[in-house]
């Protein structure tokens, strides 16, 4: 399967790396991108510039530009390639906006996250007009780089975008508090601090895979009148859950707003 990323920035690079970790060869992955920095990064990954490979048969275009650039990029694909199959990674913009321009193409939306790079992605997929067999091939493709969630309603894409597409950044943000305190006790040794944080997060992930009940997992760490209990009590009294939920809702709301902006 030959895949062209139209837009070769953060998410395209993460997903391309994930594909390469799985069974897809670099020979089958191409990019179109105007940004010199991203071009250099893609070149290092041995991904080829599609502008130099125009005779290649394209199976799938992946639209991975910012929302403001999406419609132009989409039109460019339609102007230059016959009957393209297009996957849009673009946040917010609904399929009806694209299909208004041309309703005879196969189009679906996929919302991956950057952990796809390690084969640990989570991709929400909403099918608009892909034929069944082609759709199943796409599901199979994204299952190679992690978990796939098939979304039955396009409105669920906003929830998914705000929670999962943006998800890694929330954890990086929370971990900044850990980093600040750990830097002090580790003599400003950033590498050491990074490996501590890595083990913490990895251990948390592996624990969840062993036991799916989060309350039991909390109880396995907290003991009566202990440090964890004190920490958790303080989080509760500061309404951390509510604050976090509010943040997620703001991201979901923003995804909906973007759909109305374009
Ligand atoms: N980042 C994530 O974690 C993530 C996760 C899921 C979905 N998404 C979605 O994926 C899309 C891309 O996000 P991103 O973070 O990867 O953006 P990004 O890093 O800015 O990458 C987009 C790339 O596309 C290039 N580009 C835009 N229009 C172009 C055109 N007409 N011709 C050639 N190149 C063009 C940009 O060049 P310039 O820099 O010159 O504009 C840039 O290099 C967004 O719509 C976002 O909502 C992102």
PDB file of C-alpha atoms and ligand atoms in Angstrom:
ATOM      1  CA  UNK A   1       0.000   0.000   0.000  1.00  0.00           C
ATOM      2  CA  UNK A   2       1.483   3.381  -1.051  1.00  0.00           C
ATOM      3  CA  UNK A   3       0.673   6.186   1.356  1.00  0.00           C
ATOM      4  CA  UNK A   4       1.272   9.906   0.860  1.00  0.00           C
ATOM      5  CA  UNK A   5       1.207  12.195   3.886  1.00  0.00           C
ATOM      6  CA  UNK A   6       0.001  15.597   2.741  1.00  0.00           C
ATOM      7  CA  UNK A   7       1.604  17.592   5.558  1.00  0.00           C
ATOM      8  CA  UNK A   8       4.627  15.959   7.148  1.00  0.00           C
ATOM      9  CA  UNK A   9       4.714  17.561  10.608  1.00  0.00           C
ATOM     10  CA  UNK A  10       4.388  16.176  14.131  1.00  0.00           C
ATOM     11  CA  UNK A  11       1.573  13.702  13.710  1.00  0.00           C
ATOM     12  CA  UNK A  12       2.576  12.552  10.215  1.00  0.00           C
ATOM     13  CA  UNK A  13       6.082  11.781  11.456  1.00  0.00           C
ATOM     14  CA  UNK A  14       4.780   9.909  14.512  1.00  0.00           C
ATOM     15  CA  UNK A  15       2.399   7.787  12.443  1.00  0.00           C
ATOM     16  CA  UNK A  16       4.975   7.206   9.695  1.00  0.00           C
ATOM     17  CA  UNK A  17       7.481   5.986  12.300  1.00  0.00           C
ATOM     18  CA  UNK A  18       4.795   3.697  13.706  1.00  0.00           C
ATOM     19  CA  UNK A  19       4.042   2.295  10.246  1.00  0.00           C
ATOM     20  CA  UNK A  20       7.748   1.678   9.704  1.00  0.00           C
ATOM     21  CA  UNK A  21       7.986  -0.133  13.054  1.00  0.00           C
ATOM     22  CA  UNK A  22       5.203  -2.392  11.853  1.00  0.00           C
ATOM     23  CA  UNK A  23       5.379  -3.981   8.440  1.00  0.00           C
ATOM     24  CA  UNK A  24       5.158  -0.993   6.106  1.00  0.00           C
ATOM     25  CA  UNK A  25       8.356  -0.277   4.166  1.00  0.00           C
ATOM     26  CA  UNK A  26       9.743   3.258   3.848  1.00  0.00           C
ATOM     27  CA  UNK A  27       9.494   2.634   0.086  1.00  0.00           C
ATOM     28  CA  UNK A  28       5.714   2.812   0.447  1.00  0.00           C
ATOM     29  CA  UNK A  29       5.593   6.078   2.368  1.00  0.00           C
ATOM     30  CA  UNK A  30       5.832   9.545   0.783  1.00  0.00           C
ATOM     31  CA  UNK A  31       5.256  13.121   1.869  1.00  0.00           C
ATOM     32  CA  UNK A  32       4.234  16.487   0.490  1.00  0.00           C
ATOM     33  CA  UNK A  33       5.415  19.335   2.712  1.00  0.00           C
ATOM     34  CA  UNK A  34       6.573  22.913   2.205  1.00  0.00           C
ATOM     35  CA  UNK A  35       8.342  23.290   5.547  1.00  0.00           C
ATOM     36  CA  UNK A  36      12.115  22.899   5.231  1.00  0.00           C
ATOM     37  CA  UNK A  37      12.597  21.690   8.825  1.00  0.00           C
ATOM     38  CA  UNK A  38      10.001  18.968   8.379  1.00  0.00           C
ATOM     39  CA  UNK A  39      11.426  18.057   4.980  1.00  0.00           C
ATOM     40  CA  UNK A  40      14.821  17.499   6.622  1.00  0.00           C
ATOM     41  CA  UNK A  41      13.312  15.360   9.380  1.00  0.00           C
ATOM     42  CA  UNK A  42      11.412  13.250   6.843  1.00  0.00           C
ATOM     43  CA  UNK A  43      14.528  12.849   4.730  1.00  0.00           C
ATOM     44  CA  UNK A  44      16.353  11.525   7.799  1.00  0.00           C
ATOM     45  CA  UNK A  45      13.565   8.979   8.198  1.00  0.00           C
ATOM     46  CA  UNK A  46      14.201   8.029   4.535  1.00  0.00           C
ATOM     47  CA  UNK A  47      10.694   9.036   3.574  1.00  0.00           C
ATOM     48  CA  UNK A  48      10.584  10.284   0.010  1.00  0.00           C
ATOM     49  CA  UNK A  49       9.321  13.615  -1.256  1.00  0.00           C
ATOM     50  CA  UNK A  50       6.299  12.816  -3.409  1.00  0.00           C
ATOM     51  CA  UNK A  51       7.094  15.774  -5.680  1.00  0.00           C
ATOM     52  CA  UNK A  52      10.008  13.708  -7.037  1.00  0.00           C
ATOM     53  CA  UNK A  53       7.950  10.534  -7.364  1.00  0.00           C
ATOM     54  CA  UNK A  54       4.937  11.638  -9.325  1.00  0.00           C
ATOM     55  CA  UNK A  55       4.607   8.376 -11.303  1.00  0.00           C
ATOM     56  CA  UNK A  56       3.981   6.357  -8.146  1.00  0.00           C
ATOM     57  CA  UNK A  57       0.488   4.926  -7.781  1.00  0.00           C
ATOM     58  CA  UNK A  58      -1.070   6.331  -4.604  1.00  0.00           C
ATOM     59  CA  UNK A  59      -3.417   4.138  -2.591  1.00  0.00           C
ATOM     60  CA  UNK A  60      -4.082   6.565   0.235  1.00  0.00           C
ATOM     61  CA  UNK A  61      -3.550  10.257   0.911  1.00  0.00           C
ATOM     62  CA  UNK A  62      -3.371  11.243   4.564  1.00  0.00           C
ATOM     63  CA  UNK A  63      -4.319  14.858   5.108  1.00  0.00           C
ATOM     64  CA  UNK A  64      -2.158  15.994   8.032  1.00  0.00           C
ATOM     65  CA  UNK A  65      -2.059  19.789   7.834  1.00  0.00           C
ATOM     66  CA  UNK A  66      -3.428  22.311  10.328  1.00  0.00           C
ATOM     67  CA  UNK A  67      -7.161  23.047   9.983  1.00  0.00           C
ATOM     68  CA  UNK A  68      -6.476  26.448   8.370  1.00  0.00           C
ATOM     69  CA  UNK A  69      -4.603  24.714   5.511  1.00  0.00           C
ATOM     70  CA  UNK A  70      -6.877  21.709   5.146  1.00  0.00           C
ATOM     71  CA  UNK A  71      -9.340  22.813   2.470  1.00  0.00           C
ATOM     72  CA  UNK A  72      -6.604  24.102   0.139  1.00  0.00           C
ATOM     73  CA  UNK A  73      -4.616  20.909   0.581  1.00  0.00           C
ATOM     74  CA  UNK A  74      -7.724  18.821  -0.028  1.00  0.00           C
ATOM     75  CA  UNK A  75      -8.525  20.755  -3.206  1.00  0.00           C
ATOM     76  CA  UNK A  76      -4.939  20.319  -4.360  1.00  0.00           C
ATOM     77  CA  UNK A  77      -5.265  16.548  -4.011  1.00  0.00           C
ATOM     78  CA  UNK A  78      -8.549  16.560  -5.946  1.00  0.00           C
ATOM     79  CA  UNK A  79      -7.085  18.769  -8.677  1.00  0.00           C
ATOM     80  CA  UNK A  80      -4.090  16.530  -9.254  1.00  0.00           C
ATOM     81  CA  UNK A  81      -5.124  12.941  -8.563  1.00  0.00           C
ATOM     82  CA  UNK A  82      -8.025  10.949  -9.943  1.00  0.00           C
ATOM     83  CA  UNK A  83     -10.424   9.283  -7.477  1.00  0.00           C
ATOM     84  CA  UNK A  84      -8.195   9.633  -4.429  1.00  0.00           C
ATOM     85  CA  UNK A  85      -8.917   7.853  -1.170  1.00  0.00           C
ATOM     86  CA  UNK A  86      -8.355  10.365   1.612  1.00  0.00           C
ATOM     87  CA  UNK A  87      -7.903   9.979   5.355  1.00  0.00           C
ATOM     88  CA  UNK A  88      -8.149  13.253   7.250  1.00  0.00           C
ATOM     89  CA  UNK A  89      -6.237  13.644  10.515  1.00  0.00           C
ATOM     90  CA  UNK A  90      -7.398  17.256  10.707  1.00  0.00           C
ATOM     91  CA  UNK A  91      -9.086  18.259  13.960  1.00  0.00           C
ATOM     92  CA  UNK A  92     -12.521  19.792  13.812  1.00  0.00           C
ATOM     93  CA  UNK A  93     -13.334  19.923  10.115  1.00  0.00           C
ATOM     94  CA  UNK A  94     -16.307  17.690   9.398  1.00  0.00           C
ATOM     95  CA  UNK A  95     -16.531  15.311   6.448  1.00  0.00           C
ATOM     96  CA  UNK A  96     -19.542  17.153   5.003  1.00  0.00           C
ATOM     97  CA  UNK A  97     -17.290  20.203   4.493  1.00  0.00           C
ATOM     98  CA  UNK A  98     -14.982  18.156   2.253  1.00  0.00           C
ATOM     99  CA  UNK A  99     -17.765  16.211   0.573  1.00  0.00           C
ATOM    100  CA  UNK A 100     -19.484  19.485  -0.347  1.00  0.00           C
ATOM    101  CA  UNK A 101     -16.488  20.086  -2.617  1.00  0.00           C
ATOM    102  CA  UNK A 102     -16.583  16.578  -4.083  1.00  0.00           C
ATOM    103  CA  UNK A 103     -18.977  13.945  -2.815  1.00  0.00           C
ATOM    104  CA  UNK A 104     -17.711  11.130  -5.015  1.00  0.00           C
ATOM    105  CA  UNK A 105     -14.521  10.360  -3.164  1.00  0.00           C
ATOM    106  CA  UNK A 106     -13.744   7.845  -0.456  1.00  0.00           C
ATOM    107  CA  UNK A 107     -13.133   9.809   2.715  1.00  0.00           C
ATOM    108  CA  UNK A 108     -12.757   9.004   6.384  1.00  0.00           C
ATOM    109  CA  UNK A 109     -11.478  10.806   9.448  1.00  0.00           C
ATOM    110  CA  UNK A 110      -8.833   9.319  11.698  1.00  0.00           C
ATOM    111  CA  UNK A 111      -7.597  10.902  14.904  1.00  0.00           C
ATOM    112  CA  UNK A 112      -4.352   9.271  16.029  1.00  0.00           C
ATOM    113  CA  UNK A 113      -2.036  10.455  18.769  1.00  0.00           C
ATOM    114  CA  UNK A 114       1.709  10.850  18.867  1.00  0.00           C
ATOM    115  CA  UNK A 115       2.242   7.579  20.794  1.00  0.00           C
ATOM    116  CA  UNK A 116       1.593   5.870  17.432  1.00  0.00           C
ATOM    117  CA  UNK A 117       5.315   6.357  16.935  1.00  0.00           C
ATOM    118  CA  UNK A 118       5.985   3.489  19.357  1.00  0.00           C
ATOM    119  CA  UNK A 119       3.123   1.261  18.231  1.00  0.00           C
ATOM    120  CA  UNK A 120       1.221   2.499  21.294  1.00  0.00           C
ATOM    121  CA  UNK A 121      -1.156   4.839  19.524  1.00  0.00           C
ATOM    122  CA  UNK A 122      -4.880   5.214  19.937  1.00  0.00           C
ATOM    123  CA  UNK A 123      -6.709   6.118  16.750  1.00  0.00           C
ATOM    124  CA  UNK A 124     -10.369   7.075  16.536  1.00  0.00           C
ATOM    125  CA  UNK A 125     -11.822   6.388  13.099  1.00  0.00           C
ATOM    126  CA  UNK A 126     -15.036   7.696  11.615  1.00  0.00           C
ATOM    127  CA  UNK A 127     -15.966   6.422   8.177  1.00  0.00           C
ATOM    128  CA  UNK A 128     -17.876   8.742   5.879  1.00  0.00           C
ATOM    129  CA  UNK A 129     -17.663   7.229   2.379  1.00  0.00           C
ATOM    130  CA  UNK A 130     -15.007   4.501   2.291  1.00  0.00           C
ATOM    131  CA  UNK A 131     -16.227   1.256   0.740  1.00  0.00           C
ATOM    132  CA  UNK A 132     -16.432  -1.590   3.238  1.00  0.00           C
ATOM    133  CA  UNK A 133     -13.340  -3.532   2.090  1.00  0.00           C
ATOM    134  CA  UNK A 134     -11.194  -0.413   1.809  1.00  0.00           C
ATOM    135  CA  UNK A 135     -12.393   0.706   5.243  1.00  0.00           C
ATOM    136  CA  UNK A 136     -11.413  -2.640   6.754  1.00  0.00           C
ATOM    137  CA  UNK A 137      -7.934  -2.258   5.237  1.00  0.00           C
ATOM    138  CA  UNK A 138      -7.583   1.104   6.971  1.00  0.00           C
ATOM    139  CA  UNK A 139      -8.672  -0.365  10.303  1.00  0.00           C
ATOM    140  CA  UNK A 140      -6.059  -3.056   9.820  1.00  0.00           C
ATOM    141  CA  UNK A 141      -3.414  -0.432   8.965  1.00  0.00           C
ATOM    142  CA  UNK A 142      -4.017   1.590  12.143  1.00  0.00           C
ATOM    143  CA  UNK A 143      -4.249  -1.509  14.308  1.00  0.00           C
ATOM    144  CA  UNK A 144      -0.591  -2.040  13.413  1.00  0.00           C
ATOM    145  CA  UNK A 145       0.310   1.113  15.354  1.00  0.00           C
ATOM    146  CA  UNK A 146      -1.912   0.623  18.392  1.00  0.00           C
ATOM    147  CA  UNK A 147      -5.509   0.577  19.497  1.00  0.00           C
ATOM    148  CA  UNK A 148      -8.325   1.550  17.115  1.00  0.00           C
ATOM    149  CA  UNK A 149     -11.679   2.913  18.213  1.00  0.00           C
ATOM    150  CA  UNK A 150     -14.385   2.865  15.555  1.00  0.00           C
ATOM    151  CA  UNK A 151     -16.620   5.883  16.081  1.00  0.00           C
ATOM    152  CA  UNK A 152     -20.215   5.493  14.971  1.00  0.00           C
ATOM    153  CA  UNK A 153     -21.080   9.206  15.134  1.00  0.00           C
ATOM    154  CA  UNK A 154     -18.926  12.002  13.748  1.00  0.00           C
ATOM    155  CA  UNK A 155     -19.719  14.135  16.807  1.00  0.00           C
ATOM    156  CA  UNK A 156     -17.740  11.614  18.882  1.00  0.00           C
ATOM    157  CA  UNK A 157     -14.688  12.715  16.941  1.00  0.00           C
ATOM    158  CA  UNK A 158     -14.675  15.982  18.934  1.00  0.00           C
ATOM    159  CA  UNK A 159     -14.659  14.097  22.236  1.00  0.00           C
ATOM    160  CA  UNK A 160     -11.964  11.798  20.959  1.00  0.00           C
ATOM    161  CA  UNK A 161      -9.850  14.692  19.656  1.00  0.00           C
ATOM    162  CA  UNK A 162     -10.029  16.626  22.931  1.00  0.00           C
ATOM    163  CA  UNK A 163      -9.260  13.601  25.077  1.00  0.00           C
ATOM    164  CA  UNK A 164      -7.006  11.294  23.070  1.00  0.00           C
ATOM    165  CA  UNK A 165      -5.517  13.324  20.194  1.00  0.00           C
ATOM    166  CA  UNK A 166      -4.528  15.987  22.720  1.00  0.00           C
ATOM    167  CA  UNK A 167      -4.142  13.404  25.507  1.00  0.00           C
ATOM    168  CA  UNK A 168      -0.355  12.949  25.628  1.00  0.00           C
ATOM    169  CA  UNK A 169       0.148  16.694  26.191  1.00  0.00           C
ATOM    170  CA  UNK A 170      -1.986  16.633  29.366  1.00  0.00           C
ATOM    171  CA  UNK A 171       0.255  13.999  30.903  1.00  0.00           C
ATOM    172  CA  UNK A 172       3.420  15.849  29.834  1.00  0.00           C
ATOM    173  CA  UNK A 173       1.937  18.923  31.477  1.00  0.00           C
ATOM    174  CA  UNK A 174       1.199  17.109  34.761  1.00  0.00           C
ATOM    175  CA  UNK A 175       4.644  15.539  34.717  1.00  0.00           C
ATOM    176  CA  UNK A 176       6.266  18.975  34.710  1.00  0.00           C
ATOM    177  CA  UNK A 177       5.434  19.133  38.444  1.00  0.00           C
ATOM    178  CA  UNK A 178       7.302  15.850  38.953  1.00  0.00           C
ATOM    179  CA  UNK A 179      10.205  17.080  36.865  1.00  0.00           C
ATOM    180  CA  UNK A 180      10.542  20.266  38.913  1.00  0.00           C
ATOM    181  CA  UNK A 181      10.805  18.421  42.239  1.00  0.00           C
ATOM    182  CA  UNK A 182      12.926  15.555  40.891  1.00  0.00           C
ATOM    183  CA  UNK A 183      15.472  17.937  39.366  1.00  0.00           C
ATOM    184  CA  UNK A 184      16.208  19.185  42.890  1.00  0.00           C
ATOM    185  CA  UNK A 185      16.852  15.741  44.386  1.00  0.00           C
ATOM    186  CA  UNK A 186      18.734  14.506  41.286  1.00  0.00           C
ATOM    187  CA  UNK A 187      21.222  17.407  41.085  1.00  0.00           C
ATOM    188  CA  UNK A 188      19.614  18.805  37.923  1.00  0.00           C
ATOM    189  CA  UNK A 189      20.420  15.553  36.054  1.00  0.00           C
ATOM    190  CA  UNK A 190      17.804  15.726  33.297  1.00  0.00           C
ATOM    191  CA  UNK A 191      18.609  12.249  31.911  1.00  0.00           C
ATOM    192  CA  UNK A 192      18.154  10.669  35.315  1.00  0.00           C
ATOM    193  CA  UNK A 193      14.914  12.583  35.870  1.00  0.00           C
ATOM    194  CA  UNK A 194      13.635  11.486  32.458  1.00  0.00           C
ATOM    195  CA  UNK A 195      14.312   7.831  33.223  1.00  0.00           C
ATOM    196  CA  UNK A 196      12.570   8.122  36.586  1.00  0.00           C
ATOM    197  CA  UNK A 197       9.519   9.635  34.902  1.00  0.00           C
ATOM    198  CA  UNK A 198       9.658   6.990  32.177  1.00  0.00           C
ATOM    199  CA  UNK A 199       9.662   4.141  34.696  1.00  0.00           C
ATOM    200  CA  UNK A 200       6.864   5.779  36.665  1.00  0.00           C
ATOM    201  CA  UNK A 201       4.662   6.081  33.572  1.00  0.00           C
ATOM    202  CA  UNK A 202       5.607   2.694  32.184  1.00  0.00           C
ATOM    203  CA  UNK A 203       4.891   1.036  35.520  1.00  0.00           C
ATOM    204  CA  UNK A 204       1.515   2.782  35.677  1.00  0.00           C
ATOM    205  CA  UNK A 205       0.699   1.535  32.167  1.00  0.00           C
ATOM    206  CA  UNK A 206       1.737  -2.030  32.896  1.00  0.00           C
ATOM    207  CA  UNK A 207      -0.278  -2.058  36.134  1.00  0.00           C
ATOM    208  CA  UNK A 208      -3.401  -1.045  34.221  1.00  0.00           C
ATOM    209  CA  UNK A 209      -2.844  -3.874  31.760  1.00  0.00           C
ATOM    210  CA  UNK A 210      -2.780  -6.307  34.726  1.00  0.00           C
ATOM    211  CA  UNK A 211      -5.890  -5.018  36.490  1.00  0.00           C
ATOM    212  CA  UNK A 212      -8.624  -2.944  34.926  1.00  0.00           C
ATOM    213  CA  UNK A 213     -10.098  -1.579  38.133  1.00  0.00           C
ATOM    214  CA  UNK A 214      -8.587   1.847  38.816  1.00  0.00           C
ATOM    215  CA  UNK A 215      -9.958   1.997  42.390  1.00  0.00           C
ATOM    216  CA  UNK A 216      -8.210  -1.272  43.230  1.00  0.00           C
ATOM    217  CA  UNK A 217      -4.993   0.060  41.731  1.00  0.00           C
ATOM    218  CA  UNK A 218      -5.239   3.204  43.863  1.00  0.00           C
ATOM    219  CA  UNK A 219      -5.928   1.080  46.944  1.00  0.00           C
ATOM    220  CA  UNK A 220      -2.866  -1.055  46.180  1.00  0.00           C
ATOM    221  CA  UNK A 221      -0.652   2.015  46.653  1.00  0.00           C
ATOM    222  CA  UNK A 222      -2.517   3.952  49.358  1.00  0.00           C
ATOM    223  CA  UNK A 223      -2.467   2.827  52.959  1.00  0.00           C
ATOM    224  CA  UNK A 224      -4.415   4.236  55.895  1.00  0.00           C
ATOM    225  CA  UNK A 225      -2.912   7.501  57.175  1.00  0.00           C
ATOM    226  CA  UNK A 226      -0.013   7.111  54.746  1.00  0.00           C
ATOM    227  CA  UNK A 227       1.580   9.567  52.287  1.00  0.00           C
ATOM    228  CA  UNK A 228      -0.521   8.517  49.290  1.00  0.00           C
ATOM    229  CA  UNK A 229      -3.722   8.995  51.241  1.00  0.00           C
ATOM    230  CA  UNK A 230      -2.568  12.475  52.272  1.00  0.00           C
ATOM    231  CA  UNK A 231      -1.777  13.328  48.642  1.00  0.00           C
ATOM    232  CA  UNK A 232      -5.088  11.976  47.367  1.00  0.00           C
ATOM    233  CA  UNK A 233      -7.053  13.829  50.060  1.00  0.00           C
ATOM    234  CA  UNK A 234      -5.402  17.057  49.040  1.00  0.00           C
ATOM    235  CA  UNK A 235      -6.190  16.410  45.353  1.00  0.00           C
ATOM    236  CA  UNK A 236      -9.808  15.721  46.279  1.00  0.00           C
ATOM    237  CA  UNK A 237     -10.164  18.837  48.394  1.00  0.00           C
ATOM    238  CA  UNK A 238      -8.656  20.863  45.539  1.00  0.00           C
ATOM    239  CA  UNK A 239     -11.190  19.279  43.163  1.00  0.00           C
ATOM    240  CA  UNK A 240      -8.460  17.972  40.865  1.00  0.00           C
ATOM    241  CA  UNK A 241     -10.932  15.670  39.082  1.00  0.00           C
ATOM    242  CA  UNK A 242     -13.227  18.596  38.319  1.00  0.00           C
ATOM    243  CA  UNK A 243     -10.344  20.765  37.145  1.00  0.00           C
ATOM    244  CA  UNK A 244      -9.146  17.975  34.864  1.00  0.00           C
ATOM    245  CA  UNK A 245     -12.629  17.324  33.543  1.00  0.00           C
ATOM    246  CA  UNK A 246     -13.024  21.039  32.841  1.00  0.00           C
ATOM    247  CA  UNK A 247      -9.800  20.974  30.816  1.00  0.00           C
ATOM    248  CA  UNK A 248     -11.033  18.026  28.759  1.00  0.00           C
ATOM    249  CA  UNK A 249     -14.361  19.779  28.163  1.00  0.00           C
ATOM    250  CA  UNK A 250     -12.536  22.916  26.998  1.00  0.00           C
ATOM    251  CA  UNK A 251     -10.574  20.865  24.451  1.00  0.00           C
ATOM    252  CA  UNK A 252     -13.735  19.104  23.227  1.00  0.00           C
ATOM    253  CA  UNK A 253     -15.493  22.463  22.934  1.00  0.00           C
ATOM    254  CA  UNK A 254     -12.568  23.848  20.942  1.00  0.00           C
ATOM    255  CA  UNK A 255     -12.767  20.915  18.518  1.00  0.00           C
ATOM    256  CA  UNK A 256     -16.444  21.769  17.938  1.00  0.00           C
ATOM    257  CA  UNK A 257     -15.587  25.448  17.447  1.00  0.00           C
ATOM    258  CA  UNK A 258     -12.974  24.584  14.825  1.00  0.00           C
ATOM    259  CA  UNK A 259     -15.665  22.761  12.825  1.00  0.00           C
ATOM    260  CA  UNK A 260     -17.673  25.952  12.716  1.00  0.00           C
ATOM    261  CA  UNK A 261     -14.679  28.086  11.701  1.00  0.00           C
ATOM    262  CA  UNK A 262     -14.005  26.297   8.410  1.00  0.00           C
TER     263      UNK A 262
HETATM  264  N1  LIG B   1       0.014  16.888  16.652  1.00  0.00           N
HETATM  265  C1  LIG B   1      -0.812  15.952  17.118  1.00  0.00           C
HETATM  266  O1  LIG B   1      -0.574  15.298  18.146  1.00  0.00           O
HETATM  267  C2  LIG B   1      -2.067  15.628  16.334  1.00  0.00           C
HETATM  268  C3  LIG B   1      -2.833  14.484  16.704  1.00  0.00           C
HETATM  269  C4  LIG B   1      -3.960  14.174  15.939  1.00  0.00           C
HETATM  270  C5  LIG B   1      -4.350  14.984  14.884  1.00  0.00           C
HETATM  271  N2  LIG B   1      -3.639  16.097  14.594  1.00  0.00           N
HETATM  272  C6  LIG B   1      -4.087  16.931  13.457  1.00  0.00           C
HETATM  273  O2  LIG B   1      -3.133  16.748  12.413  1.00  0.00           O
HETATM  274  C7  LIG B   1      -2.968  17.974  11.699  1.00  0.00           C
HETATM  275  C8  LIG B   1      -1.489  18.303  11.643  1.00  0.00           C
HETATM  276  O3  LIG B   1      -0.987  18.556  12.953  1.00  0.00           O
HETATM  277  P1  LIG B   1       0.575  18.663  13.224  1.00  0.00           P
HETATM  278  O4  LIG B   1       0.732  18.938  14.653  1.00  0.00           O
HETATM  279  O5  LIG B   1       1.265  17.500  12.616  1.00  0.00           O
HETATM  280  O6  LIG B   1       0.914  19.989  12.343  1.00  0.00           O
HETATM  281  P2  LIG B   1       2.337  20.498  11.843  1.00  0.00           P
HETATM  282  O7  LIG B   1       3.410  19.907  12.688  1.00  0.00           O
HETATM  283  O8  LIG B   1       2.241  21.973  11.700  1.00  0.00           O
HETATM  284  O9  LIG B   1       2.481  19.855  10.367  1.00  0.00           O
HETATM  285  C9  LIG B   1       1.773  20.299   9.248  1.00  0.00           C
HETATM  286  C10 LIG B   1       2.756  20.410   8.103  1.00  0.00           C
HETATM  287  O10 LIG B   1       2.022  20.592   6.893  1.00  0.00           O
HETATM  288  C11 LIG B   1       2.663  21.620   6.115  1.00  0.00           C
HETATM  289  N3  LIG B   1       1.701  22.195   5.176  1.00  0.00           N
HETATM  290  C12 LIG B   1       0.553  22.868   5.454  1.00  0.00           C
HETATM  291  N4  LIG B   1      -0.073  23.220   4.318  1.00  0.00           N
HETATM  292  C13 LIG B   1       0.691  22.755   3.287  1.00  0.00           C
HETATM  293  C14 LIG B   1       0.579  22.809   1.879  1.00  0.00           C
HETATM  294  N5  LIG B   1      -0.466  23.407   1.278  1.00  0.00           N
HETATM  295  N6  LIG B   1       1.562  22.237   1.139  1.00  0.00           N
HETATM  296  C15 LIG B   1       2.607  21.632   1.724  1.00  0.00           C
HETATM  297  N7  LIG B   1       2.775  21.538   3.070  1.00  0.00           N
HETATM  298  C16 LIG B   1       1.822  22.088   3.842  1.00  0.00           C
HETATM  299  C17 LIG B   1       3.110  22.587   7.194  1.00  0.00           C
HETATM  300  O11 LIG B   1       4.031  23.530   6.688  1.00  0.00           O
HETATM  301  P3  LIG B   1       4.121  24.995   7.426  1.00  0.00           P
HETATM  302  O12 LIG B   1       4.775  24.747   8.755  1.00  0.00           O
HETATM  303  O13 LIG B   1       4.962  25.791   6.475  1.00  0.00           O
HETATM  304  O14 LIG B   1       2.732  25.502   7.564  1.00  0.00           O
HETATM  305  C18 LIG B   1       3.694  21.630   8.227  1.00  0.00           C
HETATM  306  O15 LIG B   1       5.005  21.247   7.907  1.00  0.00           O
HETATM  307  C19 LIG B   1      -3.788  19.042  12.425  1.00  0.00           C
HETATM  308  O16 LIG B   1      -4.960  19.301  11.705  1.00  0.00           O
HETATM  309  C20 LIG B   1      -4.115  18.416  13.770  1.00  0.00           C
HETATM  310  O17 LIG B   1      -5.406  18.790  14.188  1.00  0.00           O
HETATM  311  C21 LIG B   1      -2.488  16.423  15.267  1.00  0.00           C
END
